[in-house]
Amino acid sequence: MTDFEHLETLLERRHSCRSFLPARVPRHDIEQILLAAQRAASWCNAQPWKVHIVSGDALENLRNALHARAQSAMAPAPELDWPQEYRGVYQERRRECGWELYRATGVQKGDREASLRQSRENFRMFGAPHAAILSSEKLLGT
């Protein structure tokens, strides 16, 4: 298999998971993934990020705090600006992706309560047994 065929296979198999098995990924596997990710391109090859892997009780505490904030009346405060607007083909793609997600999770079109409940699962990280949090110094920009 050629390098391109390997890449094509990986890209074809990629998907956005909306529910994870509770089994933890072995630490060795996580370390291998992080070693491979170190090869990612970055501005001036500075690789300005820090990666924090959260699991177990710490992840559960984070999950609960994020979910509680999402359910509160507090205004969202993203670290990075959200898109101002989706138009044209971008809006079409976003809608198609959203309807496919709701179809896959059993949310009926127009069921606002169920769609809100499903949306809040983002803050529970869909039950993932680990989370990778990437950070960088503010002075480095986005």
XYZ file of C-alpha atoms in Angstrom:
142
model
C 0.000 0.000 0.000
C 1.350 3.443 -0.924
C 1.684 6.316 1.534
C -1.246 8.028 -0.168
C -3.391 4.909 0.147
C -2.583 4.724 3.870
C -3.569 8.371 4.269
C -6.724 7.890 2.226
C -7.712 4.889 4.358
C -7.186 6.864 7.565
C -9.240 9.783 6.272
C -12.056 7.486 5.103
C -12.206 5.835 8.537
C -12.252 9.149 10.429
C -15.537 10.095 12.090
C -16.899 12.286 14.865
C -17.746 9.998 17.749
C -20.804 10.896 19.821
C -20.523 8.060 22.322
C -17.475 6.334 23.728
C -16.905 3.020 25.432
C -15.863 3.480 29.069
C -12.692 1.390 28.677
C -9.544 3.432 29.190
C -6.933 3.606 26.464
C -3.635 2.105 27.648
C -1.112 4.760 28.685
C 1.417 3.396 26.168
C -1.057 3.989 23.331
C -1.688 7.564 24.484
C 2.069 8.187 24.653
C 2.495 6.809 21.116
C -0.266 9.099 19.840
C 1.362 12.102 21.514
C 4.765 11.190 20.076
C 3.281 11.060 16.586
C 1.376 14.336 17.138
C 4.637 16.112 17.977
C 5.372 16.030 14.259
C 2.426 18.340 13.508
C 3.330 21.547 11.735
C 3.234 24.787 13.684
C 3.993 28.426 13.091
C 7.795 28.779 12.874
C 7.972 25.158 14.077
C 7.636 26.507 17.633
C 5.119 23.827 18.652
C 3.770 26.216 21.290
C 1.189 23.900 22.797
C 1.039 21.948 25.993
C -1.076 18.811 26.161
C -2.799 17.733 29.343
C -4.444 14.298 29.434
C -7.309 14.102 31.913
C -8.815 10.802 33.081
C -10.617 9.241 36.019
C -11.938 11.443 38.825
C -10.315 14.588 37.415
C -12.126 14.082 34.108
C -15.413 13.374 35.869
C -15.042 16.583 37.905
C -14.282 18.556 34.732
C -17.193 16.938 32.898
C -19.596 17.806 35.744
C -18.341 21.397 35.993
C -18.631 21.987 32.241
C -22.102 20.446 32.098
C -23.287 22.503 35.089
C -22.019 25.693 33.450
C -23.762 24.790 30.197
C -27.039 24.355 32.085
C -26.628 27.632 33.975
C -27.800 31.050 32.868
C -24.199 32.214 32.429
C -23.363 33.534 28.985
C -20.936 31.408 26.961
C -17.342 32.658 27.106
C -15.307 30.853 24.444
C -11.544 31.228 24.378
C -11.612 31.519 20.595
C -14.163 33.557 18.656
C -17.062 31.603 17.187
C -17.849 32.026 13.516
C -19.944 35.149 12.972
C -22.227 33.476 10.465
C -22.519 30.449 8.209
C -23.673 31.180 4.658
C -24.193 29.303 1.444
C -22.485 25.940 1.148
C -21.047 26.259 4.673
C -24.516 26.660 6.123
C -25.758 23.716 4.037
C -22.911 21.496 5.262
C -23.500 22.525 8.866
C -27.218 21.737 8.630
C -26.612 18.412 6.911
C -24.100 17.426 9.579
C -26.514 18.476 12.329
C -29.439 16.519 10.902
C -27.254 13.431 10.487
C -26.107 13.737 14.105
C -29.670 14.055 15.357
C -30.824 11.159 13.183
C -28.007 8.972 14.535
C -28.826 9.886 18.142
C -32.607 9.494 17.777
C -33.507 13.194 18.040
C -36.577 14.029 15.972
C -36.617 17.153 13.806
C -38.157 20.016 15.758
C -37.672 18.403 19.192
C -35.871 21.340 20.810
C -35.639 19.722 24.247
C -33.982 16.592 22.862
C -31.640 18.602 20.623
C -30.590 20.744 23.602
C -30.003 17.608 25.675
C -27.877 16.125 22.877
C -25.996 19.407 22.463
C -25.099 19.415 26.151
C -23.409 16.042 25.727
C -20.554 18.029 24.185
C -19.816 19.234 27.712
C -19.769 15.644 28.976
C -17.326 14.824 26.169
C -19.665 12.065 25.047
C -18.461 9.783 27.828
C -14.866 9.614 26.593
C -12.574 7.915 29.130
C -9.838 10.513 28.495
C -9.683 14.119 27.315
C -6.729 15.921 25.795
C -6.643 19.595 26.640
C -4.336 21.715 24.517
C -3.161 25.057 25.791
C -0.635 27.691 24.847
C 0.543 30.983 26.222
C -1.781 33.862 25.412
C 1.038 35.994 23.997
C 1.455 33.441 21.199
C -2.067 34.149 19.891
C -4.486 31.668 18.411
